[in-house]
Coordinates of N, CA and C in Angstrom, one line a residue:
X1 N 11.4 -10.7 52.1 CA 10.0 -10.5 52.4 C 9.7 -9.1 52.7
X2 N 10.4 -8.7 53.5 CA 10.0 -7.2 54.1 C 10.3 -6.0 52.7
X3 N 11.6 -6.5 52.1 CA 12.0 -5.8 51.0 C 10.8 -5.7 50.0
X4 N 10.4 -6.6 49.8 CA 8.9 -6.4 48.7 C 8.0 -6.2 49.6
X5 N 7.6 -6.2 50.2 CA 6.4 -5.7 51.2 C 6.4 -4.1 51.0
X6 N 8.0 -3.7 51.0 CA 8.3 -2.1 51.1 C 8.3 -1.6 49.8
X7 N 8.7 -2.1 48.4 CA 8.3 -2.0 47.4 C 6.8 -2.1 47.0
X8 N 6.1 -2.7 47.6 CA 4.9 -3.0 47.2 C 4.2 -1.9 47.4
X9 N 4.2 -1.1 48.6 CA 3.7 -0.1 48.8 C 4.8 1.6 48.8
X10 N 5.5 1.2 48.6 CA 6.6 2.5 48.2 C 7.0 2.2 47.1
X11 N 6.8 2.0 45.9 CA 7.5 1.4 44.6 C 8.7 2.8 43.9
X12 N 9.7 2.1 43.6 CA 11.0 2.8 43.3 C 10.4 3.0 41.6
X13 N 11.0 4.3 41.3 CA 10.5 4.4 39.7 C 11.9 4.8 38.7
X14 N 12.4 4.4 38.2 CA 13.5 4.7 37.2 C 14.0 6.5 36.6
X15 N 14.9 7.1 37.5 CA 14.7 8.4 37.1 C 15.1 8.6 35.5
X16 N 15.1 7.4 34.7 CA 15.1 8.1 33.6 C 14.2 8.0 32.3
X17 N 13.0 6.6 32.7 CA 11.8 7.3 32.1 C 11.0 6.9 32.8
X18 N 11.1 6.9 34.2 CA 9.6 7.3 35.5 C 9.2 5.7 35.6
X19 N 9.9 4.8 34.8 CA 8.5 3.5 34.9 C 9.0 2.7 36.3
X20 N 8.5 1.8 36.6 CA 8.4 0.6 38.0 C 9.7 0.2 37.6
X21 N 10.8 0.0 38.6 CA 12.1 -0.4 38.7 C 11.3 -2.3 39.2
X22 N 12.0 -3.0 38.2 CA 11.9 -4.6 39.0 C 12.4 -4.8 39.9
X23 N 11.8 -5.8 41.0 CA 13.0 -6.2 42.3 C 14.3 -6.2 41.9
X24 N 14.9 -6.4 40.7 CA 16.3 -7.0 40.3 C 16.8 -6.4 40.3
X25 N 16.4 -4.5 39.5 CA 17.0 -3.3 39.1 C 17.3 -2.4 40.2
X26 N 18.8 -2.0 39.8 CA 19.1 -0.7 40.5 C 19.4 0.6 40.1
X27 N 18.2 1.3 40.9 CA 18.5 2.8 40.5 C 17.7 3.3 39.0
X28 N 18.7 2.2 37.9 CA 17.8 2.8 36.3 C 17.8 1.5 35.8
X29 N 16.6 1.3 35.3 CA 15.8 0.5 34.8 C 16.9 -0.5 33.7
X30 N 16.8 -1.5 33.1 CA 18.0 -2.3 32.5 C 17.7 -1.5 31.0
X31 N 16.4 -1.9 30.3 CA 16.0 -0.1 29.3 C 17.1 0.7 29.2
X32 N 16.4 1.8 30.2 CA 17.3 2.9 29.8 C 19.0 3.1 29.7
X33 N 19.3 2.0 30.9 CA 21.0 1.6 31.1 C 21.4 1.3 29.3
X34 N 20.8 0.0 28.9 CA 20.9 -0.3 27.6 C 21.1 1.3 26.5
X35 N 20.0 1.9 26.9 CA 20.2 2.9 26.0 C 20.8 4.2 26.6
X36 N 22.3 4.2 27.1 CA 22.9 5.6 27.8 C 23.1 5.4 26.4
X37 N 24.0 7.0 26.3 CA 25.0 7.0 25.1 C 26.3 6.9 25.7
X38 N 26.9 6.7 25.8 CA 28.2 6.4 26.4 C 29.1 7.1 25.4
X39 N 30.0 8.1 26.0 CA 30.7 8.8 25.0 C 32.8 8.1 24.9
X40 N 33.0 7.1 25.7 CA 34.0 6.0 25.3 C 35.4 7.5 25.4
X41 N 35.3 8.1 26.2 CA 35.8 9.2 26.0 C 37.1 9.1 26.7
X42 N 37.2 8.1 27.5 CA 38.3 7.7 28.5 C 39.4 7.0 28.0
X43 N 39.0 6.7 26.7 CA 40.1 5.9 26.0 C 40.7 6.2 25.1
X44 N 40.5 8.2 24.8 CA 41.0 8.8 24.0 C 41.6 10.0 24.8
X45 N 42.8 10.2 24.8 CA 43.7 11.1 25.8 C 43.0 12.5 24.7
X46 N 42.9 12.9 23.0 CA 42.8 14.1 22.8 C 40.9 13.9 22.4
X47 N 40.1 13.8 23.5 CA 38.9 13.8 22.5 C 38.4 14.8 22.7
X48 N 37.0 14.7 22.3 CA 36.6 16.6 22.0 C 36.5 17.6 23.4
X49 N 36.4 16.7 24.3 CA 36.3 17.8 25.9 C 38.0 18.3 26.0
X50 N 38.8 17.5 25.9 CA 40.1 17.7 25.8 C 40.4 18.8 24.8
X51 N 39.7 18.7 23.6 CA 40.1 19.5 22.5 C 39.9 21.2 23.1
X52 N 38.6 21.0 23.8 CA 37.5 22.4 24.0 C 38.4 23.2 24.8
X53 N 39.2 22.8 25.6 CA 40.1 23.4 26.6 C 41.6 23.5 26.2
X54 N 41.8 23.2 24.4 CA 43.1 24.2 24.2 C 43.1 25.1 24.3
X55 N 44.0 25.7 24.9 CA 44.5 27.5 24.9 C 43.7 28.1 26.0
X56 N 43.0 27.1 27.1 CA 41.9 27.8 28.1 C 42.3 27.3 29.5
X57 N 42.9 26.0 29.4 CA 43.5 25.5 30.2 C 44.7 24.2 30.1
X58 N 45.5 24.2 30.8 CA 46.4 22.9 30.5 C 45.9 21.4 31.5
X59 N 45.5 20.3 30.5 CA 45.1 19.6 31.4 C 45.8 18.1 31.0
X60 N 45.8 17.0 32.4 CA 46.8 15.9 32.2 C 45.3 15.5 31.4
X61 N 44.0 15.1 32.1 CA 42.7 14.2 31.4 C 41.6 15.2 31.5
X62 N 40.5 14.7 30.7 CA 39.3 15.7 30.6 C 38.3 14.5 30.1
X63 N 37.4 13.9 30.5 CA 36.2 13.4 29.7 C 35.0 13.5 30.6
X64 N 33.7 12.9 30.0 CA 32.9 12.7 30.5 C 32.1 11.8 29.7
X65 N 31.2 10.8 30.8 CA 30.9 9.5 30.9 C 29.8 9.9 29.5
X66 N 28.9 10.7 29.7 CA 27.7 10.3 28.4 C 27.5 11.7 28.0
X67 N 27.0 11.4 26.6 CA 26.2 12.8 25.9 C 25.3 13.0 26.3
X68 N 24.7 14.2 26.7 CA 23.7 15.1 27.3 C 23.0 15.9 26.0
X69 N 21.7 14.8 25.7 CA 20.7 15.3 24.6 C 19.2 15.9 25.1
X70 N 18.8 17.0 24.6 CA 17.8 17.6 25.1 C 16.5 16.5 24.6
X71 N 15.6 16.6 26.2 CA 14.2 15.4 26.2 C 15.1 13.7 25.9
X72 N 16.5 13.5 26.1 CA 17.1 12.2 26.1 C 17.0 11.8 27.7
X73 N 17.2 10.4 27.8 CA 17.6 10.0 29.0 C 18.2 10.6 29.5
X74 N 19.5 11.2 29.6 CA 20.6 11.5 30.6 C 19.4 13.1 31.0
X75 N 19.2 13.6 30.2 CA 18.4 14.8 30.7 C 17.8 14.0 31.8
X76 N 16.5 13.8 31.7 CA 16.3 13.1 32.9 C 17.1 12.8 34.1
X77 N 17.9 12.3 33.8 CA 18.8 11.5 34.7 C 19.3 12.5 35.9
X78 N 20.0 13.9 34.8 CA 20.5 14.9 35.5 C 19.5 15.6 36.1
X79 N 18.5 15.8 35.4 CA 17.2 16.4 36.1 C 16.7 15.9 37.6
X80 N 16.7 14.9 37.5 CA 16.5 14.1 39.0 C 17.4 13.9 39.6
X81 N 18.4 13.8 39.4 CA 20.1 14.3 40.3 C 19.6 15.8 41.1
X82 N 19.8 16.6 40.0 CA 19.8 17.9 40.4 C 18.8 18.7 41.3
X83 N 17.2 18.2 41.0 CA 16.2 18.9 40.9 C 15.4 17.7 42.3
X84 N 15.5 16.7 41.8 CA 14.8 15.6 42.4 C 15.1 15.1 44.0
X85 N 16.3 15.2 44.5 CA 16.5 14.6 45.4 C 17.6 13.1 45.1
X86 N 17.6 12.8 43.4 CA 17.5 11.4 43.3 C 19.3 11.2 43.5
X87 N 20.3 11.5 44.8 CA 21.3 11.4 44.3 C 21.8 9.9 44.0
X88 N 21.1 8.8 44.3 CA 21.8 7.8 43.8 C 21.8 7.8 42.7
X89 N 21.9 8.3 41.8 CA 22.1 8.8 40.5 C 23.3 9.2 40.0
X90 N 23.6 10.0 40.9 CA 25.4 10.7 40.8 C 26.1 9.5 41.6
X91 N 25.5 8.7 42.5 CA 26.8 7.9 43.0 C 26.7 6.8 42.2
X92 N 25.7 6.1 41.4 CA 26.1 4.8 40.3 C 26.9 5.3 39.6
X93 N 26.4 6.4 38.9 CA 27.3 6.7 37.6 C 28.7 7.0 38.1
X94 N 29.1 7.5 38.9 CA 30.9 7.3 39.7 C 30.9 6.3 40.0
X95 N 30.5 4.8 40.5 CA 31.0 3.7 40.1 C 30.9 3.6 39.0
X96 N 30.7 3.5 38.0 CA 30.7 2.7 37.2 C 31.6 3.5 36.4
X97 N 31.4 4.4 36.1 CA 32.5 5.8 35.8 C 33.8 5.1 36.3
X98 N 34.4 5.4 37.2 CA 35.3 5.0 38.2 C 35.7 3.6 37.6
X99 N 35.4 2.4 37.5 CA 36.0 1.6 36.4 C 36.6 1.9 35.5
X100 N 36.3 2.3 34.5 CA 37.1 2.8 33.7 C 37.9 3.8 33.9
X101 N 37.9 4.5 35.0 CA 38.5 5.8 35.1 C 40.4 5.1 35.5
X102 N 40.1 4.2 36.3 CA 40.8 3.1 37.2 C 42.0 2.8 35.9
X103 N 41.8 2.9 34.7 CA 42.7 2.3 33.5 C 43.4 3.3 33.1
X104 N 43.1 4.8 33.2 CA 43.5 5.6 32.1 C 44.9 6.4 33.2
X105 N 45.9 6.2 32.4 CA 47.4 6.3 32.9 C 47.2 7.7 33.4
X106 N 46.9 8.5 32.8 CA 46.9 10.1 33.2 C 46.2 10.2 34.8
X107 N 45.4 9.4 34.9 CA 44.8 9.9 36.2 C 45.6 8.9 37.6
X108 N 46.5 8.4 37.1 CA 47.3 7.3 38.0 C 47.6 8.1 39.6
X109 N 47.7 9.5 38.7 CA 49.0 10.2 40.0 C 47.8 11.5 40.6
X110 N 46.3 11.4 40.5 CA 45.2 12.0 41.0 C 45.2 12.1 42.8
X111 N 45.5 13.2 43.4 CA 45.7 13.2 44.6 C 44.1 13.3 45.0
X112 N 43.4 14.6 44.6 CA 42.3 14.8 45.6 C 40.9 14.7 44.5
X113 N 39.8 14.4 44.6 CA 39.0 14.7 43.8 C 38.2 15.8 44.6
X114 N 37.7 16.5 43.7 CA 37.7 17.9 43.8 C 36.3 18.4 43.1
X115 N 35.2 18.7 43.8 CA 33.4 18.7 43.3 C 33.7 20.2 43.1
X116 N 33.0 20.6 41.8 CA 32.7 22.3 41.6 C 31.8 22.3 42.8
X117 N 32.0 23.3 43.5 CA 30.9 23.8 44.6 C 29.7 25.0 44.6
X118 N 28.7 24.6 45.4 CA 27.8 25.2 45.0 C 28.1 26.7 46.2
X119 N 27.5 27.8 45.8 CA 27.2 28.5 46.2 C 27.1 28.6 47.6
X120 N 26.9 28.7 49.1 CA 26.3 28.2 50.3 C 25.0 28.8 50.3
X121 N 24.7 29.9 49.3 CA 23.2 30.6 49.6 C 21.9 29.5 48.5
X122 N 22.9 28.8 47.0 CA 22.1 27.7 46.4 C 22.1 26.5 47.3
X123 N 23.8 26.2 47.8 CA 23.4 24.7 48.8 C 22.1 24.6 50.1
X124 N 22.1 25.9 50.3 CA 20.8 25.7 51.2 C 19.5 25.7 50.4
X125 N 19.3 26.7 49.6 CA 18.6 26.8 48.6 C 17.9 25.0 48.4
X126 N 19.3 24.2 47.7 CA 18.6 22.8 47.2 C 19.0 21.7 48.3
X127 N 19.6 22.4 49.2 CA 20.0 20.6 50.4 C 21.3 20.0 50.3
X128 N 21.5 20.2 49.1 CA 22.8 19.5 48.4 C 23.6 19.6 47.5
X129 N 24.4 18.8 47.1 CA 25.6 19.6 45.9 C 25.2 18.0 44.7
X130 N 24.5 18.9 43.7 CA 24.3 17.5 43.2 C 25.4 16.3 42.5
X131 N 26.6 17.1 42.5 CA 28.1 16.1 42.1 C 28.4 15.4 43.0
X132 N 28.2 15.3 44.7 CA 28.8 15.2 45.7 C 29.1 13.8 45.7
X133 N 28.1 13.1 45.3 CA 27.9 11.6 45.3 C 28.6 10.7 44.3
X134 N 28.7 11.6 43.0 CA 29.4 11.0 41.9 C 30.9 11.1 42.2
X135 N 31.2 11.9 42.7 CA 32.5 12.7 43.2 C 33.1 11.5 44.6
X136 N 32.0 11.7 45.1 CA 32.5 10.5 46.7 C 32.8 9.2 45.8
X137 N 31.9 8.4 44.7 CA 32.1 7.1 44.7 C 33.3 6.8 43.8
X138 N 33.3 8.1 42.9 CA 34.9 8.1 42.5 C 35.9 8.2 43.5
X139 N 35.7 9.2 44.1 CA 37.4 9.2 45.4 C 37.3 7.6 45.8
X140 N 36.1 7.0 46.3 CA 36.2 5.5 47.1 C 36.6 4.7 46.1
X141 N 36.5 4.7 44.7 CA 36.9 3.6 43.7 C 38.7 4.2 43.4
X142 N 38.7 5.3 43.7 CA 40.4 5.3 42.7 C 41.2 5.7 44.6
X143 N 40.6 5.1 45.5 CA 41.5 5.4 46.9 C 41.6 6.6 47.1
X144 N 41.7 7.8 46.7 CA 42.0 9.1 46.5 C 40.8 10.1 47.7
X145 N 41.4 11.0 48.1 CA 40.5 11.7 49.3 C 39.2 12.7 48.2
X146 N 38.2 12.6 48.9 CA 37.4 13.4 48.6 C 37.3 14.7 49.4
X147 N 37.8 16.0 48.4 CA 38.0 17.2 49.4 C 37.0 18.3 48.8
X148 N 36.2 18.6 49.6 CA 35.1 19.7 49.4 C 35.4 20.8 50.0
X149 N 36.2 21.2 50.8 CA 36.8 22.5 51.1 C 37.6 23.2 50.6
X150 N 38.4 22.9 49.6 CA 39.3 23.5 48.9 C 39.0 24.5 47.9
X151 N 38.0 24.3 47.2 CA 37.6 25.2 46.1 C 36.1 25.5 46.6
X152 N 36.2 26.9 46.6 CA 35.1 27.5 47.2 C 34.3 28.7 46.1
X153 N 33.4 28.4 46.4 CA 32.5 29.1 45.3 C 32.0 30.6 46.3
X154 N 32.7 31.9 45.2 CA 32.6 33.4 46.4 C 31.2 34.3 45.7
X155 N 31.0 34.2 44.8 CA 30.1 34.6 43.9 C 28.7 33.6 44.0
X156 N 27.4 34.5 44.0 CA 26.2 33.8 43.7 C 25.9 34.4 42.5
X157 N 25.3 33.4 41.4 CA 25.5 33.4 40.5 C 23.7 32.8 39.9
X158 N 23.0 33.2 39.1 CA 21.9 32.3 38.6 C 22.1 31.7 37.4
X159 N 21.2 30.1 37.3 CA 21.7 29.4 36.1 C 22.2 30.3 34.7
X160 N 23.3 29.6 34.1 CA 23.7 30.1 33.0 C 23.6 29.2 31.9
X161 N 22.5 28.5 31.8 CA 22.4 27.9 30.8 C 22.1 28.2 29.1
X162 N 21.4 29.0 29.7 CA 21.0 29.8 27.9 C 21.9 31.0 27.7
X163 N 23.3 31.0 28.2 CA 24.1 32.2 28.1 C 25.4 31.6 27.3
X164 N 26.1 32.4 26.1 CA 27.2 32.0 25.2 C 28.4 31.8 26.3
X165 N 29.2 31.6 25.8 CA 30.8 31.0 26.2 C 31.1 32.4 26.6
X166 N 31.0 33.9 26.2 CA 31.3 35.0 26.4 C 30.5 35.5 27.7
X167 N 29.2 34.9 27.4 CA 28.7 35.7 28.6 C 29.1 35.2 29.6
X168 N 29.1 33.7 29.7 CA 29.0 33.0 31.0 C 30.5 33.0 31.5
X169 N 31.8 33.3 30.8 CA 32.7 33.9 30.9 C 32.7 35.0 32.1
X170 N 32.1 35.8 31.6 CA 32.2 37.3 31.7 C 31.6 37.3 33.3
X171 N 30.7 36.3 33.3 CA 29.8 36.4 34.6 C 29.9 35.1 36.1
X172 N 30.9 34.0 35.5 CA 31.5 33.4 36.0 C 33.3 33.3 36.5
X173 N 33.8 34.5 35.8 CA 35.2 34.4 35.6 C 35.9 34.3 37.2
X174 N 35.3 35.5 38.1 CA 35.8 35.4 39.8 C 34.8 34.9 40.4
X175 N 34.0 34.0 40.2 CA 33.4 33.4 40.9 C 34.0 32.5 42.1
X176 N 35.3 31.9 41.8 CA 35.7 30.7 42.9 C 37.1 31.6 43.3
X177 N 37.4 30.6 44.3 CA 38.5 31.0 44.8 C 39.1 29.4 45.4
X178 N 40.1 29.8 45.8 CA 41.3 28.6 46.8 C 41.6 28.6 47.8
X179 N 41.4 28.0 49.3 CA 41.7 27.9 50.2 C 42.7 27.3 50.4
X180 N 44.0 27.3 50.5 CA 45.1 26.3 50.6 C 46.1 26.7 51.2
X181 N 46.7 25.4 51.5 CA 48.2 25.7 52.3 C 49.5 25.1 51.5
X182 N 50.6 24.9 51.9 CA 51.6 24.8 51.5 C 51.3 22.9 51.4
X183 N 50.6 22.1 51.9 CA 50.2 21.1 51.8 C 49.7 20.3 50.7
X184 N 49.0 21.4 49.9 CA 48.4 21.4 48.8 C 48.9 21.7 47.5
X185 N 50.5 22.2 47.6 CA 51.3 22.4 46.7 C 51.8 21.1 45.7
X186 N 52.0 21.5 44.3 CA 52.4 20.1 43.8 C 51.1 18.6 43.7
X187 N 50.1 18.8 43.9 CA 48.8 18.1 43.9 C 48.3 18.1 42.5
X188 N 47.7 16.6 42.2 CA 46.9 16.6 40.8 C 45.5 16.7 41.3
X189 N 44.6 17.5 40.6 CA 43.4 18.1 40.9 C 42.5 16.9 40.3
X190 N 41.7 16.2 40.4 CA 40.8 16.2 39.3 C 39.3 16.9 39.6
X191 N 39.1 17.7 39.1 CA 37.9 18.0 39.3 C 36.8 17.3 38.9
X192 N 35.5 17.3 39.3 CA 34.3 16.6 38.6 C 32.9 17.7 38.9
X193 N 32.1 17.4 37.9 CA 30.7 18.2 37.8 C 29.5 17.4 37.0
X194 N 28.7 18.2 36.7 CA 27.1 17.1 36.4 C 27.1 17.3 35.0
X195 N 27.2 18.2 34.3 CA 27.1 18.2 32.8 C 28.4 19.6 32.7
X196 N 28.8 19.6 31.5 CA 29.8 20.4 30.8 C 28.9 20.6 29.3
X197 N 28.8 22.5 29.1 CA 28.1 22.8 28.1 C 29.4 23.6 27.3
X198 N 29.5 24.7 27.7 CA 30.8 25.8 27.4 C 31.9 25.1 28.1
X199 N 32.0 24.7 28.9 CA 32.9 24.8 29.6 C 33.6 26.1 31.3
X200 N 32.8 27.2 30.8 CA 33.2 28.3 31.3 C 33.1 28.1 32.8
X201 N 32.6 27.4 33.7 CA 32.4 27.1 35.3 C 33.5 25.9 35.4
X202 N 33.7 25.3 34.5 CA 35.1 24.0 34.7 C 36.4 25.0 34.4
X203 N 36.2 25.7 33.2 CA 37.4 27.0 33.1 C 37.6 27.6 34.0
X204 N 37.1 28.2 35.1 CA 37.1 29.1 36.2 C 37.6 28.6 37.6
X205 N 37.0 27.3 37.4 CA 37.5 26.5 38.9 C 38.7 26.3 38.7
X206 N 39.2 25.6 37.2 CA 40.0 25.1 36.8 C 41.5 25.9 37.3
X207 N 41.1 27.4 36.9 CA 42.1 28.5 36.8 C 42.4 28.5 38.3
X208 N 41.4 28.6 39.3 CA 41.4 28.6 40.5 C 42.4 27.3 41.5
X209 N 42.5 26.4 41.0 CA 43.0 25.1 41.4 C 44.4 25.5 41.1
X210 N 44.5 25.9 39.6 CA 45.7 25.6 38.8 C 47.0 26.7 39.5
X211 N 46.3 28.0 40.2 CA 46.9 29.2 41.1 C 47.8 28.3 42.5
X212 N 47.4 27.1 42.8 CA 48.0 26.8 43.6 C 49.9 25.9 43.3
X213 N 50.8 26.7 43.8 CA 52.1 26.2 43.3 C 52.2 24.5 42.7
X214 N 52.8 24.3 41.5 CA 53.0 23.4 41.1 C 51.5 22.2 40.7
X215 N 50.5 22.4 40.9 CA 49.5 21.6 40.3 C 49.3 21.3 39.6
X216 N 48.6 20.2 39.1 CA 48.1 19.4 38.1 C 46.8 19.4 38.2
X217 N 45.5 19.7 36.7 CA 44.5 19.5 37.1 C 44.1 18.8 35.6
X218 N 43.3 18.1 36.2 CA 42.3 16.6 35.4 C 40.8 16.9 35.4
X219 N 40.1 16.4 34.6 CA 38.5 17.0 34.6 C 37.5 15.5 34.4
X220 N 36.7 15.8 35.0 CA 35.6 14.5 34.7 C 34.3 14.8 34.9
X221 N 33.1 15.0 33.8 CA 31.9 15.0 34.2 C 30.8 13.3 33.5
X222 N 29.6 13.8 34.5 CA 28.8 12.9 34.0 C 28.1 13.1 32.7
X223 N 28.1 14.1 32.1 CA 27.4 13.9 31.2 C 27.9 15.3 30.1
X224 N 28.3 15.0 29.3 CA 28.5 16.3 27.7 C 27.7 17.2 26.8
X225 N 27.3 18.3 27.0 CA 25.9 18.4 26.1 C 26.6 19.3 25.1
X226 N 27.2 18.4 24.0 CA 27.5 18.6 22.8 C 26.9 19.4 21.8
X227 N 26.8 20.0 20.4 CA 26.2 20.6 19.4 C 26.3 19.5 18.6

């Protein structure tokens, strides 16, 4: 009773095309769920995110949950993750992510999950790290610790979205760094983030992780924005 009462006058709206969530629905609408793209990427040890990072990095896994199409759903989606406040957005998609993640043999021996970090001058900037949630419900679904201290972002940097593989290279390359001890040695990394375009900010953490003796690092994002 109180639940629709509070609905009634606070109505939940689907961040991925704005309309009235039913009492039944959570988070995104059954619509748009029906219509993710699901990129099935978890069931192919060489697919194309794996491919993007020959000769850039050595990795045990690399996928991500959906294609990221411009004015598509997942735009949206990430839009209101990032911009919106909307993080239960990043934490469904890590359950549900996180199922299937649960099957794929490579990530068996995953010590820490590991969020690209935001800046401290953007985390104040936006409140929050918008991975942080997708990142927590994976650590809680594969038992594995969620560690936000380890990879530290030393560079402030502005969006690089309309910048080539070269530039964002060029302008991301010392951006992070590693905090670590002898504790941390021998550890499978998996890192996770919100979308993967170039690659070049998963390359740079990646390199940063990978500096610690003996490591293993794994990659996972929500969403792919493919050509």
């Amino acid at each position: 009773m109180l639940k629709s009462l509070f609905n009634l006058f606070f109505p939940k709206n689907c961040p991925g095309c704005s309309g009235l969530l039913l009492e039944s629905e959570l988070v995104i609408c059954t619509a748009c769920r029906h219509d993710l793209p699901f990129t099935q990427h978890w069931q192919m040890q060489e697919n194309e995110i794996f491919r993007r990072f020959y000769g850039r990095l050595p990795l045990e896994h690399a996928s991500a949950m959906l294609y990221f199409h411009k004015q598509g759903i997942v735009q949206q989606l990430i839009h209101n993750l990032k911009y919106n406040g909307r993080e239960d957005v990043g934490s469904l998609m890590g359950q549900w992510y996180a199922t299937d993640l649960k099957n794929v043999e490579e990530l068996q021996s995953v010590t820490d999950i590991i969020p690209v970090p935001l800046h401290p001058k953007k985390l104040r900037e936006r409140g929050y790290n918008q991975v942080e949630e997708f990142g927590r419900a994976i650590a809680h679904m594969l038992s594995v610790p969620y560690n936000d201290k380890l990879l530290l972002r030393t560079a402030y940097t502005k969006t690089q979205t309309k910048k080539n593989l070269e530039d964002r290279a060029a302008i991301i390359g010392s951006a992070f760094n590693v905090d670590y001890t002898e504790e941390d040695n021998g550890k499978h990394f998996l890192l996770v983030d919100d979308v993967m375009t170039t690659g070049a900010t998963l390359e740079s953490c990646g390199r940063a992780l990978l500096s610690i003796p003996g490591s293993k690092l794994s990659i996972v994002t929500i969403a792919y924005a493919h050509s």
